[in-house]
mmCIF file with all atom_site columns, C-alpha atoms in Angstrom:
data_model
loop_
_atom_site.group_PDB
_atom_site.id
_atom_site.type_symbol
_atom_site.label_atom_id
_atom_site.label_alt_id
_atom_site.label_comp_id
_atom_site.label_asym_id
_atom_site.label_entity_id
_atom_site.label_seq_id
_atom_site.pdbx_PDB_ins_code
_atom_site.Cartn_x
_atom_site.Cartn_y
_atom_site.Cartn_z
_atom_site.occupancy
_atom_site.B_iso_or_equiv
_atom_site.pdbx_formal_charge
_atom_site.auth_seq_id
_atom_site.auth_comp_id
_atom_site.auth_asym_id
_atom_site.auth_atom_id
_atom_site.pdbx_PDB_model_num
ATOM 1   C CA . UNK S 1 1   ? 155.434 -29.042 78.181 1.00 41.00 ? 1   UNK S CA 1
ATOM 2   C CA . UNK S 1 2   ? 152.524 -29.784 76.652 1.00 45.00 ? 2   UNK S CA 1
ATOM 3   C CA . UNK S 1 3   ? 151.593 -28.451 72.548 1.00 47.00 ? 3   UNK S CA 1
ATOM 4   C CA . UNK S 1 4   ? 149.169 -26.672 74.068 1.00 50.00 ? 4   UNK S CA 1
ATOM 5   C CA . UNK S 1 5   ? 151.514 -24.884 76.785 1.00 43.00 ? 5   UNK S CA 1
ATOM 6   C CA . UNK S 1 6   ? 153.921 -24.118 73.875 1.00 41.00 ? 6   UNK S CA 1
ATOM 7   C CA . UNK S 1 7   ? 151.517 -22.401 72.101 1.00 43.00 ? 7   UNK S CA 1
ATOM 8   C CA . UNK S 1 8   ? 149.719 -20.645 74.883 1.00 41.00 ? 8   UNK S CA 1
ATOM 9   C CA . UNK S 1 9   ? 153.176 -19.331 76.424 1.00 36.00 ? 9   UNK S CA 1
ATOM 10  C CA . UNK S 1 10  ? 153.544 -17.051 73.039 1.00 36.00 ? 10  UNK S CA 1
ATOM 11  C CA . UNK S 1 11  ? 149.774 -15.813 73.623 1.00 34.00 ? 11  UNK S CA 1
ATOM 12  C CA . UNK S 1 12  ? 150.209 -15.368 77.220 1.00 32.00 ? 12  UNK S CA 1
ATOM 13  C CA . UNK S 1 13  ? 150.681 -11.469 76.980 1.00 28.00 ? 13  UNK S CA 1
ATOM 14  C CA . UNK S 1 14  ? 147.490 -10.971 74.672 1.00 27.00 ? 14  UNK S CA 1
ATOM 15  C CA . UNK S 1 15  ? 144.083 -12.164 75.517 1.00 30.00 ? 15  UNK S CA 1
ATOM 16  C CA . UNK S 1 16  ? 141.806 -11.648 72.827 1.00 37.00 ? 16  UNK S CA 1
ATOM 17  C CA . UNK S 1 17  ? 138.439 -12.302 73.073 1.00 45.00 ? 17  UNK S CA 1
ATOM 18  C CA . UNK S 1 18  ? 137.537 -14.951 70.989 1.00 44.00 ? 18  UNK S CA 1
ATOM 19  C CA . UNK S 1 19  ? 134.890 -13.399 68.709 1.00 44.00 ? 19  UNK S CA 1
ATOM 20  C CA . UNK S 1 20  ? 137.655 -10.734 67.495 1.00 43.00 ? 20  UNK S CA 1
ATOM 21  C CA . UNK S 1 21  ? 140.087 -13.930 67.374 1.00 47.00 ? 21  UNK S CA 1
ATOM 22  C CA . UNK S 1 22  ? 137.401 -14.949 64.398 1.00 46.00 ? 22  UNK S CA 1
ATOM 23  C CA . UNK S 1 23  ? 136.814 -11.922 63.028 1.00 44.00 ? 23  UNK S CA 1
ATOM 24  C CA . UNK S 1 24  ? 140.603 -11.049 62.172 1.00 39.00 ? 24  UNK S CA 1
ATOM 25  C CA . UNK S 1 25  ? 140.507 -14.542 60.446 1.00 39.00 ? 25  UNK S CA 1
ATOM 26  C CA . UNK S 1 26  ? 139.728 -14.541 56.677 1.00 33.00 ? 26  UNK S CA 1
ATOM 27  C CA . UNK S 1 27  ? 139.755 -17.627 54.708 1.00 33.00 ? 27  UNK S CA 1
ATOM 28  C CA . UNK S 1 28  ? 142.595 -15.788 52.260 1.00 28.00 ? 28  UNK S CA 1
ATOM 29  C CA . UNK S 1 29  ? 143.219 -18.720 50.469 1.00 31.00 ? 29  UNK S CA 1
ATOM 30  C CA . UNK S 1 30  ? 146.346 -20.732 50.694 1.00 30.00 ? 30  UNK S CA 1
ATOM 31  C CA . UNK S 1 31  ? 147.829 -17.689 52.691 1.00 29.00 ? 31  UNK S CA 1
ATOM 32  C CA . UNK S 1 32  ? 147.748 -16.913 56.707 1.00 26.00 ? 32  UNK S CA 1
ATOM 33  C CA . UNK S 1 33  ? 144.336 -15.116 57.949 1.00 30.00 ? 33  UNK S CA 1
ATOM 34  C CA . UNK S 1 34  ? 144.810 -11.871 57.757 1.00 29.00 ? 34  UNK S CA 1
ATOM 35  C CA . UNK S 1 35  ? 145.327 -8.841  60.176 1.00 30.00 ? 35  UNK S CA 1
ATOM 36  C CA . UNK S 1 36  ? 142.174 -7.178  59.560 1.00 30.00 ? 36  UNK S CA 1
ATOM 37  C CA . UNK S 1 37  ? 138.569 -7.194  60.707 1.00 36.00 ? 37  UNK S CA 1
ATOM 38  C CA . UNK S 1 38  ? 136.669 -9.323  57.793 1.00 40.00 ? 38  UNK S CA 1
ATOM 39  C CA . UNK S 1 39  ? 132.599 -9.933  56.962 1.00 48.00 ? 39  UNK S CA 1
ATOM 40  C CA . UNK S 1 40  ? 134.159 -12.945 54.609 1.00 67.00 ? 40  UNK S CA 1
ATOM 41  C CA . UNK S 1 41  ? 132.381 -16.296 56.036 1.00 79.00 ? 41  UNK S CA 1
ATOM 42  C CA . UNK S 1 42  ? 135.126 -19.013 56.148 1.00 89.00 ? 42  UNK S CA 1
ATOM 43  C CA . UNK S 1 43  ? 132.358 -21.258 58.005 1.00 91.00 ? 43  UNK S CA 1
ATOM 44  C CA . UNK S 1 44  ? 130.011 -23.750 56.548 1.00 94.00 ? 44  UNK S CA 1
ATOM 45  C CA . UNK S 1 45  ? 126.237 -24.121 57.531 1.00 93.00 ? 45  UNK S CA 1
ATOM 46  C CA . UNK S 1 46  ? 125.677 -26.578 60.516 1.00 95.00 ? 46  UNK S CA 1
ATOM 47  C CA . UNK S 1 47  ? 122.624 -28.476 58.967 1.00 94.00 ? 47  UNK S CA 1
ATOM 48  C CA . UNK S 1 48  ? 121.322 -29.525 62.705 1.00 96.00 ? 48  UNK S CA 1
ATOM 49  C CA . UNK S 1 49  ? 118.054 -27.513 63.587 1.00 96.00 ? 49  UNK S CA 1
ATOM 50  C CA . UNK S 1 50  ? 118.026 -26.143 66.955 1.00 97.00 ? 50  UNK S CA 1
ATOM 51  C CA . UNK S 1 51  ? 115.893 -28.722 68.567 1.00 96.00 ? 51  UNK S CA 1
ATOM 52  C CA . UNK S 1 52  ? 117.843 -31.649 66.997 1.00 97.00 ? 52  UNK S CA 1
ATOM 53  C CA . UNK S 1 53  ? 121.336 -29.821 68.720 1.00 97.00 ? 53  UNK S CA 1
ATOM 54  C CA . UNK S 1 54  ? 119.484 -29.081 72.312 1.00 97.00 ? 54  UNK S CA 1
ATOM 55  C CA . UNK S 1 55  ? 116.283 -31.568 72.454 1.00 96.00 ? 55  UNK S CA 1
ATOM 56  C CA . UNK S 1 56  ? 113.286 -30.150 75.539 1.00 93.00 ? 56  UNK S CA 1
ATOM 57  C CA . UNK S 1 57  ? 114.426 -32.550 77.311 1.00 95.00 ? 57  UNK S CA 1
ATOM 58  C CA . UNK S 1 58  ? 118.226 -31.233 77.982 1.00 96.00 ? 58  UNK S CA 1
ATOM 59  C CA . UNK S 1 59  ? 116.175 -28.093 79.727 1.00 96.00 ? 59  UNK S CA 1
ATOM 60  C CA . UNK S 1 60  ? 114.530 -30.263 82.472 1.00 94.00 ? 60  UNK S CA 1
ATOM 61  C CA . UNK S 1 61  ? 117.222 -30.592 84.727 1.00 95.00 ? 61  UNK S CA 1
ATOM 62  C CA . UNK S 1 62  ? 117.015 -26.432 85.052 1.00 96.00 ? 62  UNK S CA 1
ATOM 63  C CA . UNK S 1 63  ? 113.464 -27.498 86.279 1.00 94.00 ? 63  UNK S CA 1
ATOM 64  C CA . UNK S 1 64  ? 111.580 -24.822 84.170 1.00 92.00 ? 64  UNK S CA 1
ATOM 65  C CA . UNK S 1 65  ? 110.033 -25.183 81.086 1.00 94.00 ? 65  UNK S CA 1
ATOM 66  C CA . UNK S 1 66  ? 111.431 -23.145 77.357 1.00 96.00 ? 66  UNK S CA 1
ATOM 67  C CA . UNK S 1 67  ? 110.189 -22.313 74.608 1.00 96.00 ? 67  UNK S CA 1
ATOM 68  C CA . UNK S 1 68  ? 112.435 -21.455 71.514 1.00 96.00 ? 68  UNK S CA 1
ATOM 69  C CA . UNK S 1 69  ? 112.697 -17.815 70.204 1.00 95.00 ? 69  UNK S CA 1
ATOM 70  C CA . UNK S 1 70  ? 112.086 -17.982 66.870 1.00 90.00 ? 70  UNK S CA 1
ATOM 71  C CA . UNK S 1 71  ? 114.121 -15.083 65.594 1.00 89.00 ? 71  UNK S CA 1
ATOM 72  C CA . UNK S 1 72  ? 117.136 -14.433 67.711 1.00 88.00 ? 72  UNK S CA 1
ATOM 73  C CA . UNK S 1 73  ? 118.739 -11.364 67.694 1.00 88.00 ? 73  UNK S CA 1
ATOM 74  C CA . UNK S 1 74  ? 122.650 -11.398 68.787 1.00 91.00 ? 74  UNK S CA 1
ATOM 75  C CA . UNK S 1 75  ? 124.124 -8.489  70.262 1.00 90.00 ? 75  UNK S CA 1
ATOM 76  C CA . UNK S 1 76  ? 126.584 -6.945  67.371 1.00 91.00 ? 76  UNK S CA 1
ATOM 77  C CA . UNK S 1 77  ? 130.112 -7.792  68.075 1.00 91.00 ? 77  UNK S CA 1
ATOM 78  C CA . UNK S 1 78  ? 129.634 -10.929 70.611 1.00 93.00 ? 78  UNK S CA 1
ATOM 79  C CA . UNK S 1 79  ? 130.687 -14.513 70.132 1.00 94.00 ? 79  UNK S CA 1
ATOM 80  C CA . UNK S 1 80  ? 127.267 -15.107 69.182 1.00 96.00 ? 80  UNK S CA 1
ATOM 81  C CA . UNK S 1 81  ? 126.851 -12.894 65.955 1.00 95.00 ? 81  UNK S CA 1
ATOM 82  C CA . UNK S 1 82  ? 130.397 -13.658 65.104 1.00 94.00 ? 82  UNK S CA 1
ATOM 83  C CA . UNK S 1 83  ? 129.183 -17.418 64.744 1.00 96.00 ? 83  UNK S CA 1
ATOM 84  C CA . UNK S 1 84  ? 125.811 -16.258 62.674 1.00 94.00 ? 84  UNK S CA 1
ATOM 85  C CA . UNK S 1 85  ? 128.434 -14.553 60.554 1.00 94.00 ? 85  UNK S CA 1
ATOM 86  C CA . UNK S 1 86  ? 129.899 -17.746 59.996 1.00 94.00 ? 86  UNK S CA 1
ATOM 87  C CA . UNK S 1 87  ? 127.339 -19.457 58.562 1.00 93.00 ? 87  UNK S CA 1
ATOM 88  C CA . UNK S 1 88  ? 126.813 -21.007 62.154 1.00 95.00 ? 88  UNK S CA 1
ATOM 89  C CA . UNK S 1 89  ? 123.309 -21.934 63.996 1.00 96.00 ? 89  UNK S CA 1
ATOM 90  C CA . UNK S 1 90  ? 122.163 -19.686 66.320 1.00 97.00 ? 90  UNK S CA 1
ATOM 91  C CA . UNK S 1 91  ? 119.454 -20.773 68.858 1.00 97.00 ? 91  UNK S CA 1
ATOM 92  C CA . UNK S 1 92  ? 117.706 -19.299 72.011 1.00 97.00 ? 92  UNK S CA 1
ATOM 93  C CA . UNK S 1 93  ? 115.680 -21.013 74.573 1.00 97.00 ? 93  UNK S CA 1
ATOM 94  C CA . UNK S 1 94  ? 112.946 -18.309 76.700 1.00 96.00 ? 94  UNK S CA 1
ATOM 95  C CA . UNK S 1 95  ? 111.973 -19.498 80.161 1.00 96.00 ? 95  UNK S CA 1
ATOM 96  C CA . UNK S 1 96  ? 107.870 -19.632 80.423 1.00 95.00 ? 96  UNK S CA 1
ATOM 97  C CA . UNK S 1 97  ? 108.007 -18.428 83.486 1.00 94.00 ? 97  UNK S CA 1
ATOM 98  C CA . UNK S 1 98  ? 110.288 -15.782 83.293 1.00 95.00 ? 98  UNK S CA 1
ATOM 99  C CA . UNK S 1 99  ? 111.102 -14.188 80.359 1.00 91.00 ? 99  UNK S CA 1
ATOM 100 C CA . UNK S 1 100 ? 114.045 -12.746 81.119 1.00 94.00 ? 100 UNK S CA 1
ATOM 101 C CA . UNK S 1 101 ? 116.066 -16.354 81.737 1.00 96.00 ? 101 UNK S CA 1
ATOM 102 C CA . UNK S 1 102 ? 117.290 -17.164 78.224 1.00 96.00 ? 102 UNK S CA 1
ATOM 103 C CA . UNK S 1 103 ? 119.897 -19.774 76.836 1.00 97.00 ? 103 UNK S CA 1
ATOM 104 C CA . UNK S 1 104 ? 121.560 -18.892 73.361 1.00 97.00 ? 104 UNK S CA 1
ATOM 105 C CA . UNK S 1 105 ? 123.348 -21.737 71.961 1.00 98.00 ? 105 UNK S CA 1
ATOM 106 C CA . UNK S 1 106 ? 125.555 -21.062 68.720 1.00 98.00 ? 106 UNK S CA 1
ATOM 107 C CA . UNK S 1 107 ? 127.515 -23.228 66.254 1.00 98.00 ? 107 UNK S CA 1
ATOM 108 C CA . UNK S 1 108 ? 129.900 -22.887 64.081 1.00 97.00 ? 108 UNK S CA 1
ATOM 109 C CA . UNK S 1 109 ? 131.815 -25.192 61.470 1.00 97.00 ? 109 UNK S CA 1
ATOM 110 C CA . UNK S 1 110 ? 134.754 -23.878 60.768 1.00 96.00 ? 110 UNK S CA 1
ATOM 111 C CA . UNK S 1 111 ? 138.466 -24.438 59.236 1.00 96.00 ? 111 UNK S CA 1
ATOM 112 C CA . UNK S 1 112 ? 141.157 -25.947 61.379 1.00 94.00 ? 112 UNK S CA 1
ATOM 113 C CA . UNK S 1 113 ? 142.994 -23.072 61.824 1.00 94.00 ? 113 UNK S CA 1
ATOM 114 C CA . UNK S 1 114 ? 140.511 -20.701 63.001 1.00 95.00 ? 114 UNK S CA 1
ATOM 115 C CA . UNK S 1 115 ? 139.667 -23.468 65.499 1.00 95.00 ? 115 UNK S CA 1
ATOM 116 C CA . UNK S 1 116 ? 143.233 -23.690 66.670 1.00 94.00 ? 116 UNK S CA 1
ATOM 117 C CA . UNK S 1 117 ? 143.221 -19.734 67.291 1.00 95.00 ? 117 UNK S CA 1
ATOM 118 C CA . UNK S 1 118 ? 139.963 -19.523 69.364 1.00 95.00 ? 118 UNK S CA 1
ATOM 119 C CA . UNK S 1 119 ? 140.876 -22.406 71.362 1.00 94.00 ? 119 UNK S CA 1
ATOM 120 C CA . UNK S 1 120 ? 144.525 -20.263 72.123 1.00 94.00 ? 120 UNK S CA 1
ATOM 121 C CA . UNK S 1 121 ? 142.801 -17.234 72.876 1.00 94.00 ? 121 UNK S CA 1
ATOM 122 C CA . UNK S 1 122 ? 140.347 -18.855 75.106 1.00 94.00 ? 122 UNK S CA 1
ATOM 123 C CA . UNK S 1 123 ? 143.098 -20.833 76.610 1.00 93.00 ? 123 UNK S CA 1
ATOM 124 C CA . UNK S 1 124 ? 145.083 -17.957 77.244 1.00 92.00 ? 124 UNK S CA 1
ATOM 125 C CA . UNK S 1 125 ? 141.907 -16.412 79.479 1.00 91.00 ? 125 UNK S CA 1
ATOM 126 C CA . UNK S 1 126 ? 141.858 -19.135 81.561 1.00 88.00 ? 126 UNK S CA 1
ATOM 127 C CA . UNK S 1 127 ? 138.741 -20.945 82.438 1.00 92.00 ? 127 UNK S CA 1
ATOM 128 C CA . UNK S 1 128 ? 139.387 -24.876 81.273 1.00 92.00 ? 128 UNK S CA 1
ATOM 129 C CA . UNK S 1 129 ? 136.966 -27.138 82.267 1.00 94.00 ? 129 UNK S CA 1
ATOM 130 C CA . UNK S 1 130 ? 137.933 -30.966 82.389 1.00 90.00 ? 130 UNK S CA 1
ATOM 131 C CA . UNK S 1 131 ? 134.444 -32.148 82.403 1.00 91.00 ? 131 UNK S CA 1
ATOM 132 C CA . UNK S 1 132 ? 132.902 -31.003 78.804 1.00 93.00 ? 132 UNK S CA 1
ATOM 133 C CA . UNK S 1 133 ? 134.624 -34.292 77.377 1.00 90.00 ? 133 UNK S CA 1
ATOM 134 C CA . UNK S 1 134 ? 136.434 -32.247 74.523 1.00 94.00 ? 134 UNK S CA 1
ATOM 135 C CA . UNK S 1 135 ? 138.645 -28.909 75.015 1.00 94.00 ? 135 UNK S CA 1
ATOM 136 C CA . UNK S 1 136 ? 136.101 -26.247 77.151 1.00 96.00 ? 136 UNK S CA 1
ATOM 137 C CA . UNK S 1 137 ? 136.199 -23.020 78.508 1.00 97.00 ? 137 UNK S CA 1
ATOM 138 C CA . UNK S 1 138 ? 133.663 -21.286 81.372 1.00 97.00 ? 138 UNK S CA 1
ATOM 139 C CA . UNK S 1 139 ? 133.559 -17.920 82.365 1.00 96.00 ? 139 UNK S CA 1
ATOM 140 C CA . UNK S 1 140 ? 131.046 -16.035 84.365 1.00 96.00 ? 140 UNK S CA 1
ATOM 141 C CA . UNK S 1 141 ? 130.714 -12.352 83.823 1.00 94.00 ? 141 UNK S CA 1
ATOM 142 C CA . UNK S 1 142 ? 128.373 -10.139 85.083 1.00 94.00 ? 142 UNK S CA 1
ATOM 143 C CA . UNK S 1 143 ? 125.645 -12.761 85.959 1.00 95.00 ? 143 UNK S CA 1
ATOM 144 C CA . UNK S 1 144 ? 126.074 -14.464 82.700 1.00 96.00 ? 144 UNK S CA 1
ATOM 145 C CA . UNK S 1 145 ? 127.539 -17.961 82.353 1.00 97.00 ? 145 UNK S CA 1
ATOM 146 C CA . UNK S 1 146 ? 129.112 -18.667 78.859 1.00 97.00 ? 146 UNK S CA 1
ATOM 147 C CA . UNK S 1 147 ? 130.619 -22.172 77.613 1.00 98.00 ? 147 UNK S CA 1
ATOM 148 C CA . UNK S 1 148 ? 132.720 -22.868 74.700 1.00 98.00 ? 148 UNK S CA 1
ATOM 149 C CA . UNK S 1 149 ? 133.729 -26.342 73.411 1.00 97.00 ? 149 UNK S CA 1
ATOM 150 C CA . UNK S 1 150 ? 135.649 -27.206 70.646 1.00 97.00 ? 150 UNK S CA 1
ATOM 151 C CA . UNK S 1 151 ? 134.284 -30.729 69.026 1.00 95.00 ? 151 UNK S CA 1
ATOM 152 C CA . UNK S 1 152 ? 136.158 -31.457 65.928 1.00 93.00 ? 152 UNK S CA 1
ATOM 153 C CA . UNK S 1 153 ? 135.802 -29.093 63.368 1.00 96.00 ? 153 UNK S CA 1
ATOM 154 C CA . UNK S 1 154 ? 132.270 -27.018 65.820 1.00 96.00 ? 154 UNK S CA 1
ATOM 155 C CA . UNK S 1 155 ? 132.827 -24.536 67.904 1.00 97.00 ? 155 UNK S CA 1
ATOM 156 C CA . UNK S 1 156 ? 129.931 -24.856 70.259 1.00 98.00 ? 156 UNK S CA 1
ATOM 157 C CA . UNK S 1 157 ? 128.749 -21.456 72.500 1.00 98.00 ? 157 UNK S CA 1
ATOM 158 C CA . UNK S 1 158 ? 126.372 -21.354 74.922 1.00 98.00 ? 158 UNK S CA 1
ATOM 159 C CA . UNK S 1 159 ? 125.048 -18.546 77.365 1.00 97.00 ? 159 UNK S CA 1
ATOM 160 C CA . UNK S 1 160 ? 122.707 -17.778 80.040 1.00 97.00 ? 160 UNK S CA 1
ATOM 161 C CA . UNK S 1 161 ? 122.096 -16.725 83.473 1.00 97.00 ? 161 UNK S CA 1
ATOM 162 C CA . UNK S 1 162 ? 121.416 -19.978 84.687 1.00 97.00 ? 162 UNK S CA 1
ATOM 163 C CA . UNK S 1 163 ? 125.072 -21.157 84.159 1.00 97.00 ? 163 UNK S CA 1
ATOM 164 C CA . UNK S 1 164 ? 126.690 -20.291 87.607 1.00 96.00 ? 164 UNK S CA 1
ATOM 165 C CA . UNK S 1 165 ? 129.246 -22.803 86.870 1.00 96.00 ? 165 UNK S CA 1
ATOM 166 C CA . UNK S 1 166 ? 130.789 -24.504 84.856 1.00 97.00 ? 166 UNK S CA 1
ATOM 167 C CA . UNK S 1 167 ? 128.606 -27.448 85.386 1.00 96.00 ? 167 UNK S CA 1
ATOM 168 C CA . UNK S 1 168 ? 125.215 -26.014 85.179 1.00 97.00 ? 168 UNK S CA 1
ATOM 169 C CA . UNK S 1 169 ? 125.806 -25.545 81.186 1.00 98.00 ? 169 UNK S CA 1
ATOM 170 C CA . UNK S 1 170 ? 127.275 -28.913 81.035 1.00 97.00 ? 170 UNK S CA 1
ATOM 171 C CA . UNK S 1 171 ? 124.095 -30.831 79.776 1.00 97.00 ? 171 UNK S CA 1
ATOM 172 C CA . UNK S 1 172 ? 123.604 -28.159 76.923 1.00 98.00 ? 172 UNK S CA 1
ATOM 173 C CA . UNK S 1 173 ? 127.022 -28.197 76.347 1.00 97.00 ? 173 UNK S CA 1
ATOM 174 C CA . UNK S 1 174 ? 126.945 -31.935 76.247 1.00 96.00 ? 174 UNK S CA 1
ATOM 175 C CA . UNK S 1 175 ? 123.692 -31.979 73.849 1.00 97.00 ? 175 UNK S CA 1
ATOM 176 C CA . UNK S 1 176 ? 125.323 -30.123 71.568 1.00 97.00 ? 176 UNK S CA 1
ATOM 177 C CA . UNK S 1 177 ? 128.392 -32.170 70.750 1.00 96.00 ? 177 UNK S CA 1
ATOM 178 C CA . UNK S 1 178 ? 126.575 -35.137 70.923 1.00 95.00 ? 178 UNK S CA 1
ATOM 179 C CA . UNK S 1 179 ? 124.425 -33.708 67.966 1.00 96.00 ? 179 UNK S CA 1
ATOM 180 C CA . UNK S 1 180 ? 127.478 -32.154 65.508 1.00 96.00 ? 180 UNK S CA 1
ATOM 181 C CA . UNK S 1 181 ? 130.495 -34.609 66.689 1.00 88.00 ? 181 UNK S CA 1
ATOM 182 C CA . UNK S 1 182 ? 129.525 -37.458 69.573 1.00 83.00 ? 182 UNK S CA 1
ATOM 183 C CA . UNK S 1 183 ? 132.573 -38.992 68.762 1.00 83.00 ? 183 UNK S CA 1
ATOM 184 C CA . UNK S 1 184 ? 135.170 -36.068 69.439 1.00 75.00 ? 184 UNK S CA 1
ATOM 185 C CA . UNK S 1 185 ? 137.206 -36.119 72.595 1.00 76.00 ? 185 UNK S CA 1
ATOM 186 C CA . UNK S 1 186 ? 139.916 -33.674 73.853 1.00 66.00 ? 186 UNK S CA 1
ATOM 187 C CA . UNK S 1 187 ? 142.947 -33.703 71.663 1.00 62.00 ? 187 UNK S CA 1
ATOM 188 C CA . UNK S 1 188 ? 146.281 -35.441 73.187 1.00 55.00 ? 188 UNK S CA 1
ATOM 189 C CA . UNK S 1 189 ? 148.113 -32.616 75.293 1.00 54.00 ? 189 UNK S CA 1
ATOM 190 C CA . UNK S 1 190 ? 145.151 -30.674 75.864 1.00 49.00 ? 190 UNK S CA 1
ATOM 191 C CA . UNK S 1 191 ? 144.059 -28.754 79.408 1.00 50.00 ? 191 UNK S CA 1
ATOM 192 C CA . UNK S 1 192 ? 140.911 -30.962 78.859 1.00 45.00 ? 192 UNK S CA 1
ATOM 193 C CA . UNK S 1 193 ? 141.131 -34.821 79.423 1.00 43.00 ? 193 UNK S CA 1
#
């Protein structure tokens, strides 16, 4: 069994989503994160811009053109403000064509043990995908595709209605790491190879 499986069997009877995974963790010092919702940023700021984490060019294999939305507004509560909270990057990406299709990529740099707990609640949802190159997680909900990867030390999240599958936010996904961590695989005994 796997350190992974060890750990995932104790969070097999709560799935949490992973934004209030973050937000119950406080950096409390040399204590455990505490129990209770925090604002407390335990994050540090991701100095990549948005167009040095997701360059044009990762949008042409969608086969549309974007241009960046200069003052993103997350929706209170998601995975996405949780990050901003965090000190993180937040970017989105608005189809010329069609306003409506948007990709939000967020980042955040954050302690190892707030790392460790999003990757076991996201784990214990399900959703692994082999493929990202480090540990990754896909779910599509309501017409929305999101990705998460874990690359060292980055959680990387990434939306939009364009990701179907797994694979369709694969080259953001991909851009991303290769901007905060290209070296960072999957960890030894985890769901991702």
């Amino acid at each position: 069994m796997t350190s992974r499986s060890l750990r995932a069997s104790g969070l097999a009877a709560l799935v949490v989503p992973a934004a209030l995974v973050l937000a119950a963790c406080s950096g409390t010092g040399g204590g455990a994160p505490s129990a209770s919702p925090t604002t407390g940023s335990v994050g540090r700021p991701v100095p990549q811009d948005c167009d040095e984490l997701v360059p044009a060019t990762t949008f042409t294999v969608y086969g549309r053109d974007f241009e960046r939305v200069r003052t993103p507004r997350p929706a209170s509560g998601s995975a996405v403000a949780q990050i901003a909270g965090q000190d993180g990057r937040v970017c989105t990406w608005r189809s010329t064509a069609d306003e409506d299709v948007t990709v939000t990529v967020a980042v955040a740099h954050l302690p190892a043990a707030q790392i460790t707990q999003l990757e076991d609640a996201l784990f214990a949802q399900g959703g692994s995908v082999p493929t990202y190159t480090v540990e990754g997680y896909y779910s599509l909900r309501s017409g929305t595709g999101r990705a998460d990867a874990f690359a060292g030390p980055y959680w990387i999240h990434t939306s939009s209605t364009l990701f179907t599958e797994p694979g369709t936010a694969q080259p953001v996904v991909d851009a991303v790491r290769h901007a905060v961590a290209p070296d960072a695989t999957a960890p030894t005994g985890s769901p991702t190879p």
